[in-house]
PDB file of C-alpha atoms and ligand atoms in Angstrom:
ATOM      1  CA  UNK A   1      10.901   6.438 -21.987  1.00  0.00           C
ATOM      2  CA  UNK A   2       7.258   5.699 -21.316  1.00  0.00           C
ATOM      3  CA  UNK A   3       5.772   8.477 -20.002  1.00  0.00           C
ATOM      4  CA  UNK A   4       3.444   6.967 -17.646  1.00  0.00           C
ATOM      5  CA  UNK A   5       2.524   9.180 -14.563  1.00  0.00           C
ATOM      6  CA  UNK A   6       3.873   8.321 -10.922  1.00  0.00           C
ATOM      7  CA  UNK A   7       2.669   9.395  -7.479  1.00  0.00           C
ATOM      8  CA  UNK A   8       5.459   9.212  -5.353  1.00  0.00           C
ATOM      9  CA  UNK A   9       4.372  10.201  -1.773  1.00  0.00           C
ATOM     10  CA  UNK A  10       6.774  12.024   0.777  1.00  0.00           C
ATOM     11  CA  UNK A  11       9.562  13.210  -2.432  1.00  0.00           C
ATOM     12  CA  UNK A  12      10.928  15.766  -0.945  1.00  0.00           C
ATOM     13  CA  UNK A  13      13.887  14.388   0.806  1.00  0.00           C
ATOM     14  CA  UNK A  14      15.363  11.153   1.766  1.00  0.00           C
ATOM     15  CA  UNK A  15      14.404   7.829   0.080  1.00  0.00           C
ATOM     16  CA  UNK A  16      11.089   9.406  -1.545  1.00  0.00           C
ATOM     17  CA  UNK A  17      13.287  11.690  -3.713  1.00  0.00           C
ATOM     18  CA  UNK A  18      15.503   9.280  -5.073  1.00  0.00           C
ATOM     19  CA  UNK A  19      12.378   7.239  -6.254  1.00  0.00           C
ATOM     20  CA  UNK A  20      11.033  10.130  -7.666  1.00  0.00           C
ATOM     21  CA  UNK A  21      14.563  11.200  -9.450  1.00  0.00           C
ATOM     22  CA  UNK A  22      14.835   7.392 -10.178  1.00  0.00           C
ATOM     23  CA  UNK A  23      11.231   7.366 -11.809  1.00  0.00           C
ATOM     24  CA  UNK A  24      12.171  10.284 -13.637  1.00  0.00           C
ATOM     25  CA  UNK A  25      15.100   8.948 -15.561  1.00  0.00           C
ATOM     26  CA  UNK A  26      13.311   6.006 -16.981  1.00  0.00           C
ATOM     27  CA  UNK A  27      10.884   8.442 -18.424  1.00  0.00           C
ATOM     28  CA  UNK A  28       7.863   8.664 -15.832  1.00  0.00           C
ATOM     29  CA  UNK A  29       6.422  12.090 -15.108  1.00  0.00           C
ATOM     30  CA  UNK A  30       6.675  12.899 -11.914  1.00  0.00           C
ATOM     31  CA  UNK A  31       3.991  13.863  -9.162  1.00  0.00           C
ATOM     32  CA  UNK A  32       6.139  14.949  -5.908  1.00  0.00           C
ATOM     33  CA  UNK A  33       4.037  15.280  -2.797  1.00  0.00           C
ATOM     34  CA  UNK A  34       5.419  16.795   0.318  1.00  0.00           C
ATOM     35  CA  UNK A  35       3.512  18.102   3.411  1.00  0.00           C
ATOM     36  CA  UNK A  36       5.694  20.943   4.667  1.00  0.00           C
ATOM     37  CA  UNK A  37       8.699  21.173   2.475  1.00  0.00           C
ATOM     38  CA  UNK A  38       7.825  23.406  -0.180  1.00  0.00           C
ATOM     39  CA  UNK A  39      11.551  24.302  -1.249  1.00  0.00           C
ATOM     40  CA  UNK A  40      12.633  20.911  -1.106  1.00  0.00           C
ATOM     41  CA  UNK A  41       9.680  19.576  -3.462  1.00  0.00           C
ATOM     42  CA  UNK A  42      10.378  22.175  -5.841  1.00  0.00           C
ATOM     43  CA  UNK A  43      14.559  21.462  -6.516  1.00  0.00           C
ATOM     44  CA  UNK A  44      13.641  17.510  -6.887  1.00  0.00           C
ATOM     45  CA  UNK A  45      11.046  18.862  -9.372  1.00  0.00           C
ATOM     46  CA  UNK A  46      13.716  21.502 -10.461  1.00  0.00           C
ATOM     47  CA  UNK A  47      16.617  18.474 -10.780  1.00  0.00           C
ATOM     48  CA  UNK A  48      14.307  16.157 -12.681  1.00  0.00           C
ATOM     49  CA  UNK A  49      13.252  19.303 -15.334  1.00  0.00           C
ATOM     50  CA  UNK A  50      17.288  19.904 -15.501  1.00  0.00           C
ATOM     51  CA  UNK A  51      17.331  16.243 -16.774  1.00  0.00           C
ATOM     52  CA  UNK A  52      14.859  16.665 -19.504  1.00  0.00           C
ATOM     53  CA  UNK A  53      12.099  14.960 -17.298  1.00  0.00           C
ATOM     54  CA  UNK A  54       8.441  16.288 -16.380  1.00  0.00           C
ATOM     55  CA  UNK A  55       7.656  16.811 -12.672  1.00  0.00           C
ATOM     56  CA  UNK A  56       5.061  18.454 -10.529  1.00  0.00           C
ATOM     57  CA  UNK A  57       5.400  19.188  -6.840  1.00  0.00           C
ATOM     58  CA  UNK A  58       1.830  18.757  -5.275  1.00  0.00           C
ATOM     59  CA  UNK A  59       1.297  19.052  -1.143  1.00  0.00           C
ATOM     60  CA  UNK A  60      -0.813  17.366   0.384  1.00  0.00           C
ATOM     61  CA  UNK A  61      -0.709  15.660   4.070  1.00  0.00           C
ATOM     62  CA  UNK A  62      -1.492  11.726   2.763  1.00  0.00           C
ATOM     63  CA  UNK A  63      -3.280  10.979   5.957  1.00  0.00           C
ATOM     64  CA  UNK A  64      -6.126  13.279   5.543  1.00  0.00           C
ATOM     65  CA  UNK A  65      -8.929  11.648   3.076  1.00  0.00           C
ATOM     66  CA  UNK A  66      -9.844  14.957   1.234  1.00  0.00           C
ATOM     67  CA  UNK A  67      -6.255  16.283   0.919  1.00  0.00           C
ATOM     68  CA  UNK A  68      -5.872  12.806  -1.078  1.00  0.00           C
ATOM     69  CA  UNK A  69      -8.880  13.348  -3.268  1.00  0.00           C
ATOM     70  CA  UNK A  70      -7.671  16.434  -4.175  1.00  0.00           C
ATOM     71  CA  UNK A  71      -4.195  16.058  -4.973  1.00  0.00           C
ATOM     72  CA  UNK A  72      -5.169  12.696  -7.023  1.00  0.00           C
ATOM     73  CA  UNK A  73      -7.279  15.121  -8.934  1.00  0.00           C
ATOM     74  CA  UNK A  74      -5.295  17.537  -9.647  1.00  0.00           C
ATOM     75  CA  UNK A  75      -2.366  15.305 -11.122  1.00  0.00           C
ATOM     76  CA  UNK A  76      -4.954  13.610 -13.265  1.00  0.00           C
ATOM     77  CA  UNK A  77      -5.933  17.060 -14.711  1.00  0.00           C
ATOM     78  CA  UNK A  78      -2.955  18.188 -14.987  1.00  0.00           C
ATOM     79  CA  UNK A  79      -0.447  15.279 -15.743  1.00  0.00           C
ATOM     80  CA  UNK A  80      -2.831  12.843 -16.629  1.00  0.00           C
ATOM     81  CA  UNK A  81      -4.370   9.547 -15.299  1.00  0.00           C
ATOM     82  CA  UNK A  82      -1.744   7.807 -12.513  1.00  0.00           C
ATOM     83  CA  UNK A  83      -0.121   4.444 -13.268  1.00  0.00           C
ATOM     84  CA  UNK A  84       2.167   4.036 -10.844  1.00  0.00           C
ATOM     85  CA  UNK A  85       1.653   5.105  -7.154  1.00  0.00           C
ATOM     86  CA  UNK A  86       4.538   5.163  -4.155  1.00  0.00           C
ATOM     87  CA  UNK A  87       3.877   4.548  -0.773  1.00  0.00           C
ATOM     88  CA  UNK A  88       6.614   6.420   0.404  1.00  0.00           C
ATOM     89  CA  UNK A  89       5.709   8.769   3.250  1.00  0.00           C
ATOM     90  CA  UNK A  90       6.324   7.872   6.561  1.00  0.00           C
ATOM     91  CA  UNK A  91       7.356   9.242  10.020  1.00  0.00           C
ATOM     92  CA  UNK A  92       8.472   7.869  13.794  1.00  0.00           C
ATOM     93  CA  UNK A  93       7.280   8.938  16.671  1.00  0.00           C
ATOM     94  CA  UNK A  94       9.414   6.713  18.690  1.00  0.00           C
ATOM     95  CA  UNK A  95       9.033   5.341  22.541  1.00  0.00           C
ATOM     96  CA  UNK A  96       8.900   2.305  24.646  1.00  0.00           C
ATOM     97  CA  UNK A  97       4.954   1.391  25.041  1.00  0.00           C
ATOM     98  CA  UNK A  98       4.667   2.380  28.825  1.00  0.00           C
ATOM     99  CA  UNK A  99       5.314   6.127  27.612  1.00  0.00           C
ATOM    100  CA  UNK A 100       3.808   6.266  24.176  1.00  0.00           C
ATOM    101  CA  UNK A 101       0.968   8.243  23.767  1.00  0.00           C
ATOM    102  CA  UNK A 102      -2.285   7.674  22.174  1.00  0.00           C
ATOM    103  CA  UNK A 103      -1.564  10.348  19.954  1.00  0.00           C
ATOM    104  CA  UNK A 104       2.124   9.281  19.232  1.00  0.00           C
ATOM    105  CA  UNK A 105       0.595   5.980  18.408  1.00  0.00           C
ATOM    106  CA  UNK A 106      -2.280   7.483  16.146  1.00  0.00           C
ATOM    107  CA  UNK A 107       0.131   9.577  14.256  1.00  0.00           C
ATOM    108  CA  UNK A 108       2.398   6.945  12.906  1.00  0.00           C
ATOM    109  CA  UNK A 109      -0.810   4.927  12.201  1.00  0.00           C
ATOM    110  CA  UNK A 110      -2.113   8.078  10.152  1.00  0.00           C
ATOM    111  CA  UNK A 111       0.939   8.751   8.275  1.00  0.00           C
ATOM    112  CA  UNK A 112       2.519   5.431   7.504  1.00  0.00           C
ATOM    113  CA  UNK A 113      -1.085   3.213   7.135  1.00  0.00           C
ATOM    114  CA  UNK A 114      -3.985   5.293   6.567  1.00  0.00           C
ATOM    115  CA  UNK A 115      -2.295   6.783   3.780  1.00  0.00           C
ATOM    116  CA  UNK A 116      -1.645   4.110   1.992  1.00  0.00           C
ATOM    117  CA  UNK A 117      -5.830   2.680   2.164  1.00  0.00           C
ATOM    118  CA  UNK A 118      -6.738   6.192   0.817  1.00  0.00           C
ATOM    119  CA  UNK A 119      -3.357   7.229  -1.618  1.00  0.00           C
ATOM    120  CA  UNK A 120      -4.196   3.404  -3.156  1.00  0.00           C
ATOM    121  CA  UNK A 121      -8.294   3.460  -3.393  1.00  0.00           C
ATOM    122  CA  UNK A 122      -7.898   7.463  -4.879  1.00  0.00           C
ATOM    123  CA  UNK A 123      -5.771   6.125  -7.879  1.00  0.00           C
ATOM    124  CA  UNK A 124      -7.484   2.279  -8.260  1.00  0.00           C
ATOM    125  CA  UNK A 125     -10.136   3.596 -10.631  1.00  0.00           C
ATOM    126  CA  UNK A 126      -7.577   4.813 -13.216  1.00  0.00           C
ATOM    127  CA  UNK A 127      -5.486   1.685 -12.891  1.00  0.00           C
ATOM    128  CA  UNK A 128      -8.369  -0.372 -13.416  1.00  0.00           C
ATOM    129  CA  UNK A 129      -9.814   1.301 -16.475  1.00  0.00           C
ATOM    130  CA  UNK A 130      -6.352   1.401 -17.594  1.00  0.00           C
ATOM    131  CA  UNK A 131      -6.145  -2.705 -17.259  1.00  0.00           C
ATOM    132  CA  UNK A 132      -2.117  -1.367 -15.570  1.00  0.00           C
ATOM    133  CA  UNK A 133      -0.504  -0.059 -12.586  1.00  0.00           C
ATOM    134  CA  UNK A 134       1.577  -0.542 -10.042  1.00  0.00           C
ATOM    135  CA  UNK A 135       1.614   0.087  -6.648  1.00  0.00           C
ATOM    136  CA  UNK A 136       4.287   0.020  -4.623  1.00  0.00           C
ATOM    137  CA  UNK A 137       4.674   0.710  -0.820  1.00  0.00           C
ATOM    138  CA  UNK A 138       7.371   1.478   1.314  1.00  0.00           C
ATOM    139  CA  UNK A 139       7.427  -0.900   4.578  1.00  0.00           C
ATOM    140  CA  UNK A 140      10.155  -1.459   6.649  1.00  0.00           C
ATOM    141  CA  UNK A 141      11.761  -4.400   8.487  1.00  0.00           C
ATOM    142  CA  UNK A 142      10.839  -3.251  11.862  1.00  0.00           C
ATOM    143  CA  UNK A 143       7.231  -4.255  10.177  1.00  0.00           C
ATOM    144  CA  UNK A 144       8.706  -7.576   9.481  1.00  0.00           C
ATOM    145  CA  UNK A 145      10.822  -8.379  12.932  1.00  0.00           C
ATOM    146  CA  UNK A 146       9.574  -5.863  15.556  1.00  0.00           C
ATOM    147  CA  UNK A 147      11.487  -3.281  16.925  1.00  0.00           C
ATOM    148  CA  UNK A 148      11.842  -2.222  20.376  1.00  0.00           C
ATOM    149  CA  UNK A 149      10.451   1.516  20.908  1.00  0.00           C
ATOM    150  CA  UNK A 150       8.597   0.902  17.782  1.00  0.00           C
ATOM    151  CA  UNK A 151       5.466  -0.556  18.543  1.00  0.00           C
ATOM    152  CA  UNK A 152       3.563   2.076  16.373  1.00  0.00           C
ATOM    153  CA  UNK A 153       5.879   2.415  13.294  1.00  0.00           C
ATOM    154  CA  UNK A 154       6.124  -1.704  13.208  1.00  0.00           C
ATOM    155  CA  UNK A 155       2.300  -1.901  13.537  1.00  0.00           C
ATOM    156  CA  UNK A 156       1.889   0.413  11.069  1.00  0.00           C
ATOM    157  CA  UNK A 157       4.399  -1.161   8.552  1.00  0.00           C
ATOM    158  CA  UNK A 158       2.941  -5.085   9.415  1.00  0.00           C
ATOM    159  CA  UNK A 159      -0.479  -3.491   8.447  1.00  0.00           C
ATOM    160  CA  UNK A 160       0.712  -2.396   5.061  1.00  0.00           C
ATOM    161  CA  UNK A 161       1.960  -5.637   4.299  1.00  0.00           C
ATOM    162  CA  UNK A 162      -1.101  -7.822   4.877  1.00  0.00           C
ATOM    163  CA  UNK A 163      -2.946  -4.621   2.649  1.00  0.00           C
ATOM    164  CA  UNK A 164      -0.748  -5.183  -0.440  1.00  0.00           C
ATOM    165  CA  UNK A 165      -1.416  -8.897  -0.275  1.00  0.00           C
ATOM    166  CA  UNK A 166      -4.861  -8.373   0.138  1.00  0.00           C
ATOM    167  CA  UNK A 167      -5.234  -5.832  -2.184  1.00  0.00           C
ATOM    168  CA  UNK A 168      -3.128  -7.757  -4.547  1.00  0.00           C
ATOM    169  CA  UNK A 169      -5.172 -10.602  -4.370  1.00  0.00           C
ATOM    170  CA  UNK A 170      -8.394  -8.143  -5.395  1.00  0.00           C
ATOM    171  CA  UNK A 171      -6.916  -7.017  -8.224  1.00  0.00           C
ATOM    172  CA  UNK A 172      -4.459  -8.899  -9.826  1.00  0.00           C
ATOM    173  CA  UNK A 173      -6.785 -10.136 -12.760  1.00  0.00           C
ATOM    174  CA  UNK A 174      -6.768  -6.382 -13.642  1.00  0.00           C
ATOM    175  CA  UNK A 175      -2.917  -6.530 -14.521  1.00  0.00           C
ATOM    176  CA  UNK A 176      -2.517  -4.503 -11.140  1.00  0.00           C
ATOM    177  CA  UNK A 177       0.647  -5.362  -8.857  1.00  0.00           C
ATOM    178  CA  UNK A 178       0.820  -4.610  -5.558  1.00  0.00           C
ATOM    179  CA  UNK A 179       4.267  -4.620  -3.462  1.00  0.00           C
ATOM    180  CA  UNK A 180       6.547  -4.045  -0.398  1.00  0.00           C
ATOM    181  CA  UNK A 181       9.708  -2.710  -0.195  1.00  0.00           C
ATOM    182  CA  UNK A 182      11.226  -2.977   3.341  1.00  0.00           C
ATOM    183  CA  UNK A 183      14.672  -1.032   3.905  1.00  0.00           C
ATOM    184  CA  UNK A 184      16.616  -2.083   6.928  1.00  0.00           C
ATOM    185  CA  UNK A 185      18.645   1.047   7.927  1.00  0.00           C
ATOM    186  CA  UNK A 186      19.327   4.046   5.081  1.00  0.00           C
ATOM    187  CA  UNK A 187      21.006   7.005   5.394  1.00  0.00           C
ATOM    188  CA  UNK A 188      17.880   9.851   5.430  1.00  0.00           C
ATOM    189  CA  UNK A 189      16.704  12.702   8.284  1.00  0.00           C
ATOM    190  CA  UNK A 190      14.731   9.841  10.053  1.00  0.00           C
ATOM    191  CA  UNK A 191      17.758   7.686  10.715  1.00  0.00           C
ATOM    192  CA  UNK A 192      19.828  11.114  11.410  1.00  0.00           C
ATOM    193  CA  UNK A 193      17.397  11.760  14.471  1.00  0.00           C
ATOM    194  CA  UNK A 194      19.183   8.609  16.318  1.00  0.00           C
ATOM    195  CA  UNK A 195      22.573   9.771  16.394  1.00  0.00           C
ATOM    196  CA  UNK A 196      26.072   8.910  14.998  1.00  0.00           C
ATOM    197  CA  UNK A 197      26.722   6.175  18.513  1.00  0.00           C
ATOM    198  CA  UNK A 198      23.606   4.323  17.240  1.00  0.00           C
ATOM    199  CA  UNK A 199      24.166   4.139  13.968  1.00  0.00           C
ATOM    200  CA  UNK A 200      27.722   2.714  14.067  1.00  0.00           C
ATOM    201  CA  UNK A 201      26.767   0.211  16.748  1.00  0.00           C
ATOM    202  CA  UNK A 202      23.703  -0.668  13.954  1.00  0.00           C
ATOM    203  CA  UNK A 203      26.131  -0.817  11.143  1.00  0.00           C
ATOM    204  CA  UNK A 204      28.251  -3.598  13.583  1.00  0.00           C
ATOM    205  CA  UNK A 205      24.997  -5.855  13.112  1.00  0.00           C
ATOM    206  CA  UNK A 206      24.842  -5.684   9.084  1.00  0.00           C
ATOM    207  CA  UNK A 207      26.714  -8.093   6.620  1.00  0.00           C
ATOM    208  CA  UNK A 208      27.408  -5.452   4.172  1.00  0.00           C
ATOM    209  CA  UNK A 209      28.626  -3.516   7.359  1.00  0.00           C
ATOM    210  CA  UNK A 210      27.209  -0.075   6.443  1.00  0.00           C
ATOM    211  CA  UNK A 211      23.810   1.615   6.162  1.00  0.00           C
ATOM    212  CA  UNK A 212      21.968   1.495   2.729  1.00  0.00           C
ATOM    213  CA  UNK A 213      21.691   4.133   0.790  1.00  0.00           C
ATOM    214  CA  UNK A 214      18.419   5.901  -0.944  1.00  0.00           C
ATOM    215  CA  UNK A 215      19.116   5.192  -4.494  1.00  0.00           C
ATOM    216  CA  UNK A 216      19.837   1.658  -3.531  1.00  0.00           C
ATOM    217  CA  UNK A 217      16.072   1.455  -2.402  1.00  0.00           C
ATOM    218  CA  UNK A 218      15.059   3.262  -5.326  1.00  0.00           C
ATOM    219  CA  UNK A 219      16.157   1.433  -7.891  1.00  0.00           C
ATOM    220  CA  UNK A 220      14.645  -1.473  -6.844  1.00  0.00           C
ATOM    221  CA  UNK A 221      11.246   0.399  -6.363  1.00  0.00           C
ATOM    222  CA  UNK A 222      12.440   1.627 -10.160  1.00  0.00           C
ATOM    223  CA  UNK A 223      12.565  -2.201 -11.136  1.00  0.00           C
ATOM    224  CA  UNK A 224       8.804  -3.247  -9.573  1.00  0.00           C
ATOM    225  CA  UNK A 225       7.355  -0.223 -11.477  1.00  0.00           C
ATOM    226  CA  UNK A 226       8.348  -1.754 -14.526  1.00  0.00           C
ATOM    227  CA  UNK A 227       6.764  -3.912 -17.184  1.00  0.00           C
ATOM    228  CA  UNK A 228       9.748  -6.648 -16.141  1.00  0.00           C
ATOM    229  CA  UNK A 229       8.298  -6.902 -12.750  1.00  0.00           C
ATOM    230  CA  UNK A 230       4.806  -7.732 -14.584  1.00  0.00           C
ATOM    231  CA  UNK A 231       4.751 -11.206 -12.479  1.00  0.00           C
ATOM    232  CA  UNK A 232       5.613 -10.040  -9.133  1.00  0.00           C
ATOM    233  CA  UNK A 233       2.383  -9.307  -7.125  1.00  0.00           C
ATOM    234  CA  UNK A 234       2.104  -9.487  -3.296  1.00  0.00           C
ATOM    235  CA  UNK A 235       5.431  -9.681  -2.545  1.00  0.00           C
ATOM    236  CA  UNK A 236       7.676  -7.939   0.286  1.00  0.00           C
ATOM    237  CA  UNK A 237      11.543  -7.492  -0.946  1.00  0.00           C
ATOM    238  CA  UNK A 238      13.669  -6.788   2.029  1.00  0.00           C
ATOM    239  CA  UNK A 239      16.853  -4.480   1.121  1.00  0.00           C
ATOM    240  CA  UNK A 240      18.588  -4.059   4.375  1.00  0.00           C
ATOM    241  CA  UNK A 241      22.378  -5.448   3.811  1.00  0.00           C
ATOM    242  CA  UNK A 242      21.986  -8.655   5.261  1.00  0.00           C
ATOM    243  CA  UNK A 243      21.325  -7.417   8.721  1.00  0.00           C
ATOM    244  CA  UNK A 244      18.534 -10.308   9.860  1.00  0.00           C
ATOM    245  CA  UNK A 245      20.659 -13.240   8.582  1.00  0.00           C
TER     246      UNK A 245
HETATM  247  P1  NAP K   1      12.445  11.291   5.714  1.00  0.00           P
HETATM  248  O1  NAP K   1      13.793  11.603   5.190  1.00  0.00           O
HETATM  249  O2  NAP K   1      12.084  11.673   7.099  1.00  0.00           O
HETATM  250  O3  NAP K   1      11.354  11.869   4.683  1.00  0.00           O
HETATM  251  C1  NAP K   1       9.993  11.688   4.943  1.00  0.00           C
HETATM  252  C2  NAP K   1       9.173  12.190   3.774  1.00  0.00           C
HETATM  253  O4  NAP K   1       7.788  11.938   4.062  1.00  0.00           O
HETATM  254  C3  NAP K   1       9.317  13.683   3.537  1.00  0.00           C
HETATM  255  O5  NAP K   1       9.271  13.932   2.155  1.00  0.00           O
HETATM  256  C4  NAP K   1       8.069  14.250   4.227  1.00  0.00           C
HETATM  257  O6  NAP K   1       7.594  15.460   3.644  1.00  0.00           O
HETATM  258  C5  NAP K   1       7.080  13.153   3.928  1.00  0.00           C
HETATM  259  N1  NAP K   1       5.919  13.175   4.823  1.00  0.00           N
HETATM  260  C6  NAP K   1       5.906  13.028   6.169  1.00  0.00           C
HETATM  261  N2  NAP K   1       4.635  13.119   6.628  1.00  0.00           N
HETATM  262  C7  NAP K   1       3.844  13.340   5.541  1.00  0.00           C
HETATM  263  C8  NAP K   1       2.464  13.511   5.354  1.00  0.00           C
HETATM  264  N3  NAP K   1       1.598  13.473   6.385  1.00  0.00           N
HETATM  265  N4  NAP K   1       2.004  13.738   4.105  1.00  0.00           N
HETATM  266  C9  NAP K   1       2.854  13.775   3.046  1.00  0.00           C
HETATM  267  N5  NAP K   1       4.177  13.597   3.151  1.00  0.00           N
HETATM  268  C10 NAP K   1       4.669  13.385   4.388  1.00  0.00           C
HETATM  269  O7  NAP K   1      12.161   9.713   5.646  1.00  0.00           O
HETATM  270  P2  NAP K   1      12.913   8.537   4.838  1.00  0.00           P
HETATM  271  O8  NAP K   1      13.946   7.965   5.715  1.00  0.00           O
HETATM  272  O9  NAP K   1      13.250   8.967   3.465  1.00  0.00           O
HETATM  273  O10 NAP K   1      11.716   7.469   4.810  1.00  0.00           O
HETATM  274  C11 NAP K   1      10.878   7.287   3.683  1.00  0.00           C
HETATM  275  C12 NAP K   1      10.053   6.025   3.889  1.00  0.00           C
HETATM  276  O11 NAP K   1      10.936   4.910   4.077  1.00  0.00           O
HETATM  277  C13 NAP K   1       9.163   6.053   5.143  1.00  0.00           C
HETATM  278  O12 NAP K   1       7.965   5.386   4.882  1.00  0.00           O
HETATM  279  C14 NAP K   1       9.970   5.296   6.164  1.00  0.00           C
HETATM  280  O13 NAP K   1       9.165   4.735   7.166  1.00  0.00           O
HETATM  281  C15 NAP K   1      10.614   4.246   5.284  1.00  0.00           C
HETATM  282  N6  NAP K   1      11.824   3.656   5.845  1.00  0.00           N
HETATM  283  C16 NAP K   1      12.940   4.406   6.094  1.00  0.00           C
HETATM  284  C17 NAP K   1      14.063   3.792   6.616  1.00  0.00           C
HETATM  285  C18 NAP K   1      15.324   4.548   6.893  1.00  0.00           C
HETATM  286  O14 NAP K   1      16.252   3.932   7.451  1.00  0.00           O
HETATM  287  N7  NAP K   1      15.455   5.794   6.523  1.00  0.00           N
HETATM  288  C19 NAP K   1      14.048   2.430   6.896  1.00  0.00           C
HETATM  289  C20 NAP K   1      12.906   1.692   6.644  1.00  0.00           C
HETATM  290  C21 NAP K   1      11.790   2.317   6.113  1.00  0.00           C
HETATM  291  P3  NAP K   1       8.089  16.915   4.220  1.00  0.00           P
HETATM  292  O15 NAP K   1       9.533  17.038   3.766  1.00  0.00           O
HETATM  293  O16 NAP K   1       7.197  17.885   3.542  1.00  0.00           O
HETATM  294  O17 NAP K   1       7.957  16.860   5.698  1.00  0.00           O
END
């Protein structure tokens, strides 16, 4: 139990809620940010309280600089300085490139990139005065292969690798790791949207022969937040079942 405080960004469903629930049970306390879903956010912060844990559900959209500010102030207030931050939020906005909008295309860019600059520069302070943290950002192998219909959510998912390594780079001597985790295909809402046809012709293409599943991603986020990962810095684990071998 070592009651250091984690940001885990988009908590209140899907993968982001098992990393927060994960985080939780090795004795983190627990900042859960959602945008919309206020009910959700509070029964993850409900579940982990249940457990004996320490949570707080804190909304804020993570692609708009001054929401960030804010909620990174108001968990150090409240909770106390952050140590460990997740890049978790993310959405699609799916389409081949000929009928993708400008604003489809700035949206994912927002959500899944911009977020992570400002979610990672509000909390670098603390870390750094702290001489520890770890941040650790959810990418995705359509950032590492390309997906067709992605070209925003890939772009936006090969940007936040080349920021962790960079970032990593600035501030390893600080005792700061930076990270990717990139999920192949996981059972969440965003995977429901493409329909049971797709998903068993996708689960044909995997060694393991099935979709992940959240806490299989969040445990391994649970292992990089750790002081066992201490040596791991820049560094893009790919948990997706075998499906690109
Ligand atoms: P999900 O079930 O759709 O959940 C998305 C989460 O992000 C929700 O908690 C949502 O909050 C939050 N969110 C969305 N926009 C936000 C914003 N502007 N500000 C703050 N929070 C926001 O998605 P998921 O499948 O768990 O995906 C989580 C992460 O894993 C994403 O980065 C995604 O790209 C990545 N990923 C997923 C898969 C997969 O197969 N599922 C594969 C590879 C990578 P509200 O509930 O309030 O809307």
């Amino acid at each position: 139990m070592n009651g250091r405080v984690a940001l885990v960004t988009g908590a209140s469903r899907g993968i982001g809620r098992e990393i927060a629930l994960e985080l939780a049970s090795s004795g983190h306390i627990v900042a859960v940010n959602y945008s919309r879903s206020a009910d959700a956010a509070a029964a993850v912060v409900n579940e982990i309280e249940a457990a004996g844990g320490s949570a707080l559900a804190v909304q804020a959209d993570v692609g708009d600089a001054e929401a960030v500010d804010s909620m990174v102030s108001r968990i150090t207030e409240e909770l106390g300085p952050i140590a460990v931050l997740v890049n978790n939020a993310g959405i699609t906005r799916d389409g081949l490139l000929l009928r993708m909008s400008a604003e489809d295309f700035d949206a994912v860019i927002e959500t899944n990139l911009r977020s992570v600059f400002l979610c990672s520069k509000a909390v670098l302070r603390a870390m750094m005065r702290a001489k520890w943290g770890r941040i650790i950002t959810i990418g995705s192998v359509s950032g590492v292969y390309g997906n067709a219909g992605q070209a925003n959510y890939s772009a936006a998912k090969a940007g936040l690798m080349g920021f962790s390594r960079s970032l990593a780079k600035e501030i390893g001597s600080r005792g700061i790791t930076v990270n990717v985790v990139a999920p192949g295909f996981i059972v969440s809402d965003m995977t429901a949207e493409l329909g049971d046809d797709a998903m068993e012709s996708v689960a044909k293409q995997i060694s393991l022969g099935r979709l992940g599943r959240p806490e299989e991603v969040a445990s391994a986020v649970g292992y990089l937040a750790s002081d066992d990962a201490g040596y791991i810095t820049g560094h893009t684990l790919v948990i997706d079942g075998g499906m690109a071998l």
